[in-house]
């Protein structure tokens, strides 16, 4: 699953209207956000966020917020939006900084507080009590005197706070429902209301009768009698779901979605913190997965994700409790080791390599190769330079290991090809013999004949990247399945280019399904633009396929196979080679 798709699933899980803002544009949004804005999710994609904001509130949004230029952002904005149908809504926007596609972005949630503001600013401000209406509301409505004692609550208050009418009649003070840290804030805010200061919505924690703490937002207006303060009226809204979403947002803003490790933004914050707190001796380890792109390109991103998760487990199991590990790039991990000297850091690097070898012994079907580098300092030093040194040391090891690591991956792919029945049952050997018989007519030198032998064995190695449901389908392919199958030439080319031994035949692997008339794939080459070796293999491969049993059909006779090949001369096959091939076989 791609990063964007997994992120969309995360947004759809959130109970509120949620979206990702990047460079001033809505990059992706959930269905609740689309419903709130009277449009589809597709319409919101890449939509300028500023166009959703009511003109009078646009000045509130600085370029810093809209373009996500700082990772210190996290907070709430109250403002008005205009939906695509022209509705004006009051909303509360809660947001946090995240990385989206490895670039800074804001993950935000919108809560529609239009009804809340209407209730508190119109019905309540006009001293009107509509008991039946207020009792039907899902939010708590209250009145309190200047001391904070409740003088009125709607029916919802009993369920929400857990108190009975008798409890309230005995003189319940609304301040008592707040924890000590919020009581002072509440009294200060009430005093501000009485002097005419507009507070908007304020966030508190309510303590229910059963002791359960519930996060809420309260919107209040002052009451006056003969020009003197007489109490307050307000609305209490339960924001537990929003708080849970915020916790998820905070987690996501600091963690990598795939591995669960910290992300680069958090890692960079911790770099600076450890330097400021002087956690010396300090060491940094950088690890990189060798050949991850090759695995992604050949076996698919699902297998690449398996490798990433496996690397995470291997590295994590080698570390101490106080160490901080983060995935800082597609295939790169970094580890901060506070109070760790050079000798201990070197030992930890050795443990990572040892655990990697243990993993490969237990999981030979998908080998893990890690390049590891570290740096350390006993005293205060430039931590950014320390990271660069560790990164450089890792790359030195990667250069040293590069070819052996790639060869191991290619060897693994070849074993996978063998396990999937492509080199078994004598096909490669028969193909090799057929090719060499025809190639001998051209007096090829020995090194070319050796390459042809490799070509016979590895021409279809790209099929390791084709899903089994397509590869083993007994009937004809659909257009989509055919397109997937045809990708094996390009996949095979990428594999061959990654292995020193296969580089000489890489282009042959790419072109081995081209047709003489130009109607083959992947490039549509025709005639002698197709390498001779590919034209030879095409005839031999077709002949061997027809004269041996397949799951979906029985073998045909040699004469019938040669007749079919002769029929395709000039379209699929080189006609001159067809004549030579038939002559060669009839002479044996």
Coordinates of C-alpha atoms in Angstrom, one line a residue:
X1 CA 0.0 0.0 0.0
X2 CA 1.3 3.4 -0.9
X3 CA 2.0 6.1 1.6
X4 CA -0.8 8.3 0.3
X5 CA -3.3 5.5 0.4
X6 CA -2.4 4.5 3.9
X7 CA -2.7 8.2 4.9
X8 CA -6.1 8.4 3.4
X9 CA -7.2 5.4 5.4
X10 CA -5.9 7.1 8.5
X11 CA -7.9 10.3 7.7
X12 CA -11.1 8.3 7.1
X13 CA -10.7 6.7 10.5
X14 CA -10.8 10.1 12.2
X15 CA -14.2 11.1 13.6
X16 CA -13.9 14.7 12.5
X17 CA -13.5 16.6 9.2
X18 CA -9.7 16.1 8.6
X19 CA -7.3 17.1 5.9
X20 CA -3.6 17.6 5.0
X21 CA -2.4 21.1 4.1
X22 CA 0.9 21.5 2.2
X23 CA 2.2 24.5 0.4
X24 CA -1.2 26.2 0.8
X25 CA -3.0 23.4 -0.9
X26 CA -5.4 20.7 0.5
X27 CA -3.4 17.6 -0.5
X28 CA -5.9 15.0 0.7
X29 CA -9.0 15.0 2.9
X30 CA -11.5 12.5 4.4
X31 CA -15.2 12.2 3.4
X32 CA -16.3 14.1 6.5
X33 CA -14.3 17.1 5.4
X34 CA -15.8 16.9 1.9
X35 CA -19.3 16.7 3.4
X36 CA -18.7 19.7 5.6
X37 CA -17.5 21.8 2.6
X38 CA -20.4 20.6 0.4
X39 CA -18.1 19.0 -2.2
X40 CA -16.4 15.7 -3.1
X41 CA -13.0 14.5 -1.9
X42 CA -11.7 14.7 -5.4
X43 CA -12.8 18.4 -5.7
X44 CA -10.8 19.1 -2.5
X45 CA -7.6 17.5 -3.8
X46 CA -5.0 20.2 -4.5
X47 CA -7.5 22.9 -3.6
X48 CA -6.1 26.3 -2.2
X49 CA -7.1 26.3 1.5
X50 CA -7.3 30.1 1.5
X51 CA -10.3 30.0 -0.8
X52 CA -12.3 28.1 1.9
X53 CA -11.8 30.9 4.4
X54 CA -14.3 33.7 4.8
X55 CA -12.8 37.0 3.5
X56 CA -13.0 38.7 6.9
X57 CA -10.9 35.9 8.5
X58 CA -8.2 35.5 5.8
X59 CA -5.8 38.0 7.5
X60 CA -5.6 35.5 10.4
X61 CA -3.7 33.1 8.2
X62 CA 0.0 34.0 7.7
X63 CA 2.1 32.5 5.0
X64 CA 4.0 30.6 7.8
X65 CA 0.8 28.7 8.6
X66 CA -0.4 28.2 5.1
X67 CA 2.9 27.0 3.7
X68 CA 3.9 25.0 6.8
X69 CA 7.3 26.6 7.1
X70 CA 8.0 25.7 10.7
X71 CA 7.6 22.5 12.7
X72 CA 6.8 24.3 15.9
X73 CA 3.2 24.8 14.9
X74 CA 0.5 23.1 16.9
X75 CA -2.7 24.8 18.1
X76 CA -6.2 26.0 17.4
X77 CA -7.7 28.6 15.1
X78 CA -11.3 29.8 15.3
X79 CA -12.6 31.3 12.1
X80 CA -15.3 31.2 9.4
X81 CA -15.4 29.2 6.2
X82 CA -17.5 29.4 3.1
X83 CA -18.5 26.1 1.7
X84 CA -18.7 25.3 -2.0
X85 CA -22.5 25.9 -1.8
X86 CA -22.0 29.3 -0.2
X87 CA -22.9 28.3 3.4
X88 CA -21.0 30.3 6.1
X89 CA -19.8 28.1 9.0
X90 CA -18.0 28.9 12.2
X91 CA -15.2 26.3 12.7
X92 CA -12.5 25.4 15.2
X93 CA -9.3 24.2 13.4
X94 CA -7.0 22.0 15.4
X95 CA -3.7 21.3 13.7
X96 CA -0.2 19.8 14.1
X97 CA 3.0 19.7 12.0
X98 CA 3.7 16.4 10.2
X99 CA 5.8 15.1 7.3
X100 CA 3.7 14.2 4.1
X101 CA 5.7 12.6 1.3
X102 CA 8.9 13.6 3.3
X103 CA 8.0 17.3 3.1
X104 CA 6.5 19.6 5.8
X105 CA 2.7 19.7 6.1
X106 CA -0.1 20.4 8.5
X107 CA -2.6 17.7 9.6
X108 CA -5.8 19.5 10.6
X109 CA -9.3 18.8 11.9
X110 CA -12.3 21.1 11.6
X111 CA -15.1 21.2 14.1
X112 CA -18.3 23.0 13.1
X113 CA -19.2 25.3 16.1
X114 CA -21.8 27.3 14.2
X115 CA -24.6 25.9 16.4
X116 CA -22.6 26.4 19.5
X117 CA -22.0 30.1 18.7
X118 CA -25.6 30.7 17.7
X119 CA -26.9 29.3 20.9
X120 CA -24.6 31.2 23.2
X121 CA -24.6 34.5 21.2
X122 CA -28.3 34.7 20.3
X123 CA -30.6 32.6 22.4
X124 CA -28.6 32.9 25.6
X125 CA -27.6 36.6 25.2
X126 CA -31.2 37.6 24.8
X127 CA -32.1 36.0 28.2
X128 CA -34.5 33.5 26.5
X129 CA -34.9 30.0 27.9
X130 CA -36.5 27.6 25.6
X131 CA -36.5 24.6 27.9
X132 CA -37.9 22.1 25.5
X133 CA -35.4 23.1 22.8
X134 CA -32.5 23.3 25.2
X135 CA -33.3 19.9 26.7
X136 CA -33.2 18.3 23.3
X137 CA -29.7 19.5 22.5
X138 CA -26.7 17.2 22.7
X139 CA -24.5 19.8 24.4
X140 CA -24.7 21.0 28.0
X141 CA -26.3 24.4 28.5
X142 CA -25.8 26.1 31.9
X143 CA -26.3 29.3 33.9
X144 CA -24.3 30.3 37.0
X145 CA -24.3 33.2 39.4
X146 CA -21.3 35.4 40.1
X147 CA -20.0 32.9 42.6
X148 CA -20.2 30.1 40.0
X149 CA -23.2 28.3 41.5
X150 CA -25.4 26.7 38.9
X151 CA -28.8 28.3 38.5
X152 CA -29.9 26.4 35.4
X153 CA -28.8 23.3 33.4
X154 CA -30.5 21.5 30.6
X155 CA -31.3 17.8 30.7
X156 CA -28.0 16.9 28.9
X157 CA -26.0 18.1 31.9
X158 CA -27.3 15.3 34.1
X159 CA -26.1 12.6 31.8
X160 CA -22.8 14.4 30.9
X161 CA -21.7 15.3 34.4
X162 CA -23.3 12.3 36.2
X163 CA -25.0 14.5 38.8
X164 CA -28.7 14.5 39.7
X165 CA -31.1 17.4 39.9
X166 CA -30.9 17.1 43.7
X167 CA -27.1 17.6 43.5
X168 CA -27.5 20.8 41.6
X169 CA -30.4 22.0 43.8
X170 CA -28.1 21.7 46.8
X171 CA -25.9 24.5 45.3
X172 CA -23.5 23.0 42.9
X173 CA -20.6 25.3 41.9
X174 CA -19.5 24.9 38.3
X175 CA -15.9 25.6 39.3
X176 CA -16.0 22.4 41.4
X177 CA -16.3 20.4 38.3
X178 CA -12.8 21.6 37.2
X179 CA -9.4 20.3 38.3
X180 CA -7.3 22.7 40.4
X181 CA -5.1 23.7 37.4
X182 CA -8.3 24.8 35.5
X183 CA -10.1 26.5 38.3
X184 CA -7.8 29.6 38.4
X185 CA -8.0 29.9 34.6
X186 CA -11.8 29.7 34.8
X187 CA -12.0 32.5 37.4
X188 CA -9.7 34.7 35.4
X189 CA -11.7 34.2 32.2
X190 CA -15.0 35.0 34.0
X191 CA -13.4 38.2 35.2
X192 CA -12.4 39.1 31.6
X193 CA -16.0 38.5 30.4
X194 CA -17.3 41.0 32.9
X195 CA -15.0 43.7 31.6
X196 CA -16.1 43.1 28.0
X197 CA -13.3 41.0 26.7
X198 CA -14.3 38.4 24.1
X199 CA -12.9 35.0 24.8
X200 CA -14.4 32.8 22.1
X201 CA -14.2 29.2 23.1
X202 CA -11.9 28.0 26.0
X203 CA -10.7 24.5 26.6
X204 CA -11.0 22.9 30.0
X205 CA -11.2 19.5 31.7
X206 CA -14.4 18.5 33.4
X207 CA -14.4 16.0 36.2
X208 CA -17.6 13.9 36.3
X209 CA -19.2 12.7 39.5
X210 CA -17.6 9.3 38.9
X211 CA -14.2 10.9 38.7
X212 CA -13.8 10.5 35.0
X213 CA -12.0 13.4 33.3
X214 CA -13.5 14.7 30.1
X215 CA -11.9 17.4 27.8
X216 CA -14.4 20.1 26.8
X217 CA -14.7 23.5 25.2
X218 CA -16.9 26.1 26.9
X219 CA -18.3 29.2 25.2
X220 CA -19.7 31.7 27.8
X221 CA -21.3 35.1 27.8
X222 CA -21.7 37.5 30.8
X223 CA -25.0 38.4 32.4
X224 CA -25.6 41.8 33.9
X225 CA -28.4 43.3 36.1
X226 CA -28.7 47.0 36.5
X227 CA -25.2 47.3 35.0
X228 CA -23.6 45.0 37.4
X229 CA -22.3 41.4 36.8
X230 CA -25.0 38.9 37.6
X231 CA -23.5 35.6 36.3
X232 CA -22.7 33.7 33.1
X233 CA -24.4 31.6 30.6
X234 CA -22.6 29.0 28.5
X235 CA -22.4 25.9 26.4
X236 CA -20.2 22.9 27.2
X237 CA -19.1 20.6 24.3
X238 CA -17.5 17.2 24.8
X239 CA -14.3 17.1 22.7
X240 CA -13.1 13.6 23.7
X241 CA -13.2 12.3 20.1
X242 CA -11.3 15.4 19.0
X243 CA -8.7 14.9 21.7
X244 CA -8.2 11.2 20.7
X245 CA -7.7 12.4 17.1
X246 CA -5.2 15.0 18.3
X247 CA -3.2 12.3 20.1
X248 CA -3.2 10.3 16.9
X249 CA -2.2 13.4 15.0
X250 CA 0.7 14.0 17.4
X251 CA 1.8 10.4 17.1
X252 CA 1.7 10.6 13.4
X253 CA 3.6 13.9 13.4
X254 CA 6.4 12.2 15.2
X255 CA 6.4 8.7 13.8
X256 CA 6.9 6.8 10.6
X257 CA 3.6 5.3 9.4
X258 CA 5.1 2.0 8.2
X259 CA 7.6 1.0 10.8
X260 CA 6.2 2.8 13.9
X261 CA 9.7 4.4 14.5
X262 CA 10.2 8.1 15.0
X263 CA 10.5 10.2 11.8
X264 CA 13.1 12.6 10.6
X265 CA 11.3 15.7 12.1
X266 CA 11.4 14.1 15.6
X267 CA 15.0 12.9 15.1
X268 CA 16.2 16.4 14.3
X269 CA 14.5 17.8 17.3
X270 CA 16.1 15.2 19.5
X271 CA 19.5 16.0 17.9
X272 CA 19.3 19.5 19.2
X273 CA 17.9 18.5 22.6
X274 CA 20.7 16.1 23.3
X275 CA 23.3 18.7 22.4
X276 CA 21.6 21.3 24.6
X277 CA 21.4 18.9 27.5
X278 CA 25.0 17.8 27.0
X279 CA 24.3 14.1 27.0
X280 CA 28.0 13.2 26.4
X281 CA 29.6 11.0 25.5
X282 CA 27.3 10.8 22.6
X283 CA 27.2 8.5 19.5
X284 CA 25.2 8.4 16.3
X285 CA 24.7 5.3 14.2
X286 CA 23.3 5.5 10.6
X287 CA 22.0 2.4 8.8
X288 CA 20.9 2.0 5.2
X289 CA 19.2 -1.0 3.6
X290 CA 21.2 -2.1 0.6
X291 CA 19.2 -2.8 -2.6
X292 CA 15.8 -1.7 -1.3
X293 CA 15.0 0.0 -4.6
X294 CA 15.9 -3.1 -6.5
X295 CA 13.5 -5.2 -4.3
X296 CA 10.7 -2.6 -4.7
X297 CA 11.2 -2.5 -8.5
X298 CA 11.3 -6.2 -8.9
X299 CA 9.3 -7.9 -6.2
X300 CA 7.0 -4.9 -5.5
X301 CA 6.7 -2.5 -2.6
X302 CA 4.9 -5.0 -0.4
X303 CA 8.2 -7.0 -0.2
X304 CA 10.1 -3.8 0.2
X305 CA 7.9 -3.0 3.2
X306 CA 8.6 -6.4 4.6
X307 CA 12.3 -5.7 4.4
X308 CA 11.9 -2.3 6.1
X309 CA 10.0 -3.9 9.0
X310 CA 12.5 -6.6 9.3
X311 CA 15.4 -4.1 9.4
X312 CA 13.5 -2.2 12.1
X313 CA 13.2 -5.3 14.3
X314 CA 16.9 -6.2 13.7
X315 CA 18.2 -2.7 14.6
X316 CA 15.8 -2.1 17.4
X317 CA 16.7 -5.4 19.1
X318 CA 20.4 -4.4 19.3
X319 CA 19.8 -1.1 21.1
X320 CA 19.6 0.0 24.7
X321 CA 16.3 1.4 26.2
X322 CA 17.6 5.0 26.2
X323 CA 18.6 5.0 22.5
X324 CA 16.4 6.8 20.0
X325 CA 15.9 5.2 16.6
X326 CA 14.2 7.0 13.7
X327 CA 13.5 6.2 10.0
X328 CA 14.9 9.4 8.4
X329 CA 14.5 8.4 4.7
X330 CA 13.1 5.8 2.4
X331 CA 15.8 3.2 3.3
X332 CA 17.8 5.0 6.0
X333 CA 17.7 4.7 9.8
X334 CA 19.5 6.9 12.4
X335 CA 20.1 6.2 16.0
X336 CA 21.0 8.6 18.8
X337 CA 23.0 7.0 21.7
X338 CA 23.2 9.3 24.7
X339 CA 26.0 8.6 27.2
X340 CA 27.6 6.1 24.8
X341 CA 31.4 6.1 24.1
X342 CA 33.1 5.0 20.9
X343 CA 33.8 1.5 22.2
X344 CA 30.2 0.9 23.1
X345 CA 29.0 2.4 19.8
X346 CA 31.3 0.1 17.8
X347 CA 30.0 -2.9 19.8
X348 CA 26.4 -1.9 19.0
X349 CA 27.2 -1.7 15.3
X350 CA 28.7 -5.2 15.6
X351 CA 25.5 -6.4 17.3
X352 CA 23.4 -5.0 14.4
X353 CA 25.5 -6.9 11.9
X354 CA 25.4 -10.1 13.9
X355 CA 21.6 -9.9 14.3
X356 CA 21.3 -9.2 10.5
X357 CA 23.2 -12.4 9.8
X358 CA 21.0 -14.4 12.2
X359 CA 17.9 -13.0 10.4
X360 CA 19.3 -14.0 7.0
X361 CA 19.9 -17.6 8.2
X362 CA 16.3 -17.9 9.4
X363 CA 14.8 -16.0 6.4
X364 CA 16.8 -16.9 3.3
X365 CA 13.9 -16.2 1.0
X366 CA 14.4 -12.4 1.4
X367 CA 17.9 -11.4 2.5
X368 CA 18.5 -8.3 4.5
X369 CA 21.7 -6.3 3.8
X370 CA 22.5 -3.3 6.0
X371 CA 25.4 -0.8 5.7
X372 CA 26.3 0.7 9.1
X373 CA 28.3 3.7 10.0
X374 CA 28.8 5.6 13.3
X375 CA 30.5 8.6 14.9
X376 CA 31.1 9.5 18.5
X377 CA 32.2 12.4 20.7
X378 CA 33.3 12.4 24.3
X379 CA 32.7 16.2 24.7
X380 CA 30.5 18.9 23.4
X381 CA 30.8 19.2 19.6
X382 CA 28.9 20.1 16.5
X383 CA 26.1 17.5 16.5
X384 CA 25.3 18.2 12.8
X385 CA 28.9 17.4 11.9
X386 CA 28.7 14.2 14.0
X387 CA 25.7 13.1 11.9
X388 CA 27.4 13.9 8.7
X389 CA 30.4 11.8 9.8
X390 CA 28.3 8.8 10.7
X391 CA 26.4 9.2 7.4
X392 CA 29.7 9.3 5.5
X393 CA 31.1 6.3 7.3
X394 CA 27.9 4.4 6.4
X395 CA 28.3 5.3 2.7
X396 CA 31.9 4.1 2.7
X397 CA 30.7 0.7 3.9
X398 CA 27.9 0.7 1.4
X399 CA 30.4 1.3 -1.4
X400 CA 32.6 -1.5 -0.1
X401 CA 29.5 -3.8 0.2
X402 CA 27.6 -2.6 -2.9
X403 CA 28.4 -5.3 -5.4
X404 CA 28.3 -8.2 -2.9
X405 CA 25.0 -7.0 -1.5
X406 CA 23.4 -6.6 -5.0
X407 CA 24.8 -10.0 -6.0
X408 CA 23.1 -11.5 -2.9
X409 CA 19.8 -10.0 -3.9
X410 CA 20.1 -11.2 -7.5
X411 CA 21.0 -14.6 -6.2
X412 CA 17.9 -14.6 -4.0
X413 CA 15.8 -13.5 -7.0
X414 CA 17.2 -16.4 -9.1
X415 CA 16.4 -18.8 -6.4
X416 CA 12.8 -17.4 -6.3
X417 CA 12.6 -17.8 -10.0
X418 CA 13.7 -21.4 -9.6
X419 CA 11.2 -22.0 -6.8
X420 CA 8.4 -20.7 -9.1
X421 CA 9.1 -23.3 -11.7
X422 CA 10.8 -21.3 -14.5
X423 CA 14.2 -22.9 -14.5
X424 CA 13.0 -26.4 -13.5
X425 CA 12.0 -29.3 -15.6
X426 CA 14.9 -28.8 -18.1
X427 CA 13.5 -25.7 -19.8
X428 CA 16.7 -23.6 -19.4
X429 CA 18.9 -26.5 -20.5
X430 CA 16.8 -27.2 -23.5
X431 CA 16.7 -23.5 -24.4
X432 CA 20.5 -23.2 -24.0
X433 CA 21.0 -26.2 -26.4
X434 CA 18.7 -24.8 -29.0
X435 CA 20.3 -21.3 -28.9
X436 CA 23.8 -22.6 -29.1
X437 CA 22.9 -24.8 -32.1
X438 CA 21.7 -21.8 -34.0
X439 CA 24.4 -19.5 -32.6
X440 CA 27.2 -21.9 -33.9
X441 CA 26.1 -21.0 -37.4
X442 CA 27.3 -17.5 -36.8
X443 CA 30.7 -18.5 -35.5
X444 CA 30.3 -16.5 -32.2
X445 CA 33.4 -16.2 -30.0
X446 CA 33.5 -18.1 -26.7
X447 CA 32.6 -15.1 -24.5
X448 CA 29.4 -14.4 -26.5
X449 CA 28.4 -18.1 -26.3
X450 CA 28.9 -17.8 -22.5
X451 CA 26.6 -14.8 -22.4
X452 CA 24.0 -16.7 -24.5
X453 CA 24.1 -19.5 -21.9
X454 CA 23.3 -16.8 -19.2
X455 CA 20.6 -15.4 -21.4
X456 CA 18.9 -18.8 -21.7
X457 CA 18.8 -19.1 -17.9
X458 CA 18.0 -15.5 -16.9
X459 CA 15.9 -14.0 -19.8
X460 CA 12.7 -14.4 -17.7
X461 CA 14.1 -13.4 -14.3
X462 CA 11.8 -10.3 -14.4
X463 CA 8.9 -12.7 -13.8
X464 CA 9.7 -12.8 -10.1
X465 CA 8.0 -9.4 -10.0
X466 CA 4.8 -10.6 -11.6
X467 CA 2.0 -11.6 -9.2
X468 CA 1.2 -15.4 -9.0
X469 CA -2.4 -14.8 -9.9
X470 CA -1.3 -13.4 -13.2
X471 CA 1.7 -15.6 -13.8
X472 CA -0.1 -18.9 -13.2
X473 CA -3.4 -18.0 -14.8
X474 CA -4.4 -20.9 -17.1
X475 CA -6.6 -19.0 -19.4
X476 CA -6.1 -15.9 -21.6
X477 CA -5.1 -12.6 -20.0
X478 CA -7.3 -9.5 -19.6
X479 CA -5.7 -6.3 -21.1
X480 CA -4.7 -5.2 -17.5
X481 CA -3.2 -8.7 -16.8
X482 CA -1.3 -8.6 -20.1
X483 CA 0.1 -5.2 -19.3
X484 CA 1.3 -6.5 -15.9
X485 CA 2.9 -9.6 -17.5
X486 CA 4.7 -7.5 -20.1
X487 CA 6.4 -5.5 -17.4
X488 CA 8.7 -8.5 -16.7
X489 CA 11.1 -7.4 -19.5
X490 CA 11.8 -4.1 -17.7
X491 CA 11.9 -5.7 -14.3
X492 CA 14.4 -8.2 -15.6
X493 CA 16.5 -5.4 -17.1
X494 CA 16.7 -3.6 -13.8
X495 CA 17.7 -6.8 -12.0
X496 CA 20.5 -7.5 -14.6
X497 CA 21.8 -4.0 -14.4
X498 CA 22.2 -4.5 -10.6
X499 CA 24.4 -7.6 -11.0
X500 CA 27.9 -7.4 -12.5
X501 CA 27.7 -10.8 -14.0
X502 CA 24.4 -10.1 -15.8
X503 CA 25.1 -6.6 -17.1
X504 CA 26.3 -8.0 -20.5
X505 CA 22.9 -9.5 -21.1
X506 CA 20.7 -6.7 -19.6
X507 CA 19.6 -5.2 -22.9
X508 CA 18.9 -8.7 -24.3
X509 CA 16.6 -9.3 -21.4
X510 CA 14.8 -6.0 -22.1
X511 CA 14.3 -6.7 -25.8
X512 CA 13.6 -10.5 -25.8
X513 CA 9.9 -10.0 -26.6
X514 CA 10.3 -7.6 -29.5
X515 CA 8.8 -8.8 -32.8
X516 CA 10.3 -8.7 -36.3
X517 CA 7.4 -6.5 -37.5
X518 CA 7.6 -4.0 -34.6
X519 CA 4.5 -5.2 -32.8
X520 CA 6.3 -6.7 -29.8
X521 CA 7.2 -5.0 -26.5
X522 CA 8.3 -3.1 -24.5
X523 CA 9.8 -0.6 -27.1
X524 CA 8.3 -1.8 -30.4
X525 CA 11.7 -2.4 -32.1
X526 CA 11.6 -4.1 -35.5
X527 CA 13.8 -5.9 -37.9
X528 CA 17.6 -5.8 -37.3
X529 CA 17.2 -3.1 -34.7
X530 CA 16.4 -6.1 -32.4
X531 CA 19.7 -7.7 -31.2
X532 CA 20.5 -10.9 -33.0
X533 CA 20.7 -12.8 -29.7
X534 CA 17.1 -11.8 -28.9
X535 CA 15.8 -12.9 -32.3
X536 CA 17.5 -16.3 -31.8
X537 CA 16.0 -16.7 -28.3
X538 CA 12.5 -15.8 -29.5
X539 CA 12.5 -18.7 -32.0
X540 CA 14.0 -21.2 -29.6
X541 CA 11.8 -20.2 -26.7
X542 CA 8.6 -20.5 -28.8
X543 CA 9.7 -23.9 -30.1
X544 CA 10.5 -25.2 -26.6
X545 CA 7.2 -23.9 -25.2
X546 CA 5.2 -25.6 -28.0
X547 CA 7.0 -29.0 -27.8
X548 CA 6.6 -29.4 -24.0
X549 CA 3.5 -29.7 -21.8
X550 CA 2.1 -26.7 -20.0
X551 CA -0.5 -26.6 -17.3
X552 CA -3.1 -25.2 -19.8
X553 CA -2.3 -27.4 -22.8
X554 CA -0.4 -30.5 -24.0
X555 CA 2.8 -30.5 -26.1
X556 CA 2.6 -30.6 -29.9
X557 CA 4.8 -32.5 -32.3
X558 CA 8.1 -31.1 -33.7
X559 CA 6.7 -30.8 -37.2
X560 CA 3.6 -28.9 -36.0
X561 CA 5.8 -26.6 -33.9
X562 CA 8.2 -25.9 -36.9
X563 CA 5.1 -25.3 -39.1
X564 CA 3.8 -22.7 -36.6
X565 CA 7.2 -21.0 -36.4
X566 CA 7.4 -20.9 -40.2
X567 CA 3.9 -19.4 -40.3
X568 CA 5.1 -16.5 -38.0
X569 CA 8.3 -15.8 -40.1
X570 CA 8.3 -12.1 -41.1
X571 CA 5.8 -11.1 -38.3
X572 CA 7.0 -12.4 -35.0
X573 CA 10.3 -13.9 -36.1
X574 CA 13.3 -13.0 -38.3
X575 CA 12.5 -15.0 -41.6
X576 CA 16.2 -15.7 -42.3
X577 CA 16.7 -17.1 -38.8
X578 CA 13.6 -19.2 -39.1
X579 CA 15.0 -20.9 -42.2
X580 CA 18.3 -21.6 -40.5
X581 CA 16.6 -22.8 -37.3
X582 CA 14.4 -25.3 -39.3
X583 CA 17.4 -26.5 -41.2
X584 CA 19.4 -27.0 -38.0
X585 CA 16.7 -29.0 -36.3
X586 CA 16.0 -31.2 -39.3
X587 CA 19.7 -32.1 -39.5
X588 CA 19.7 -33.3 -35.9

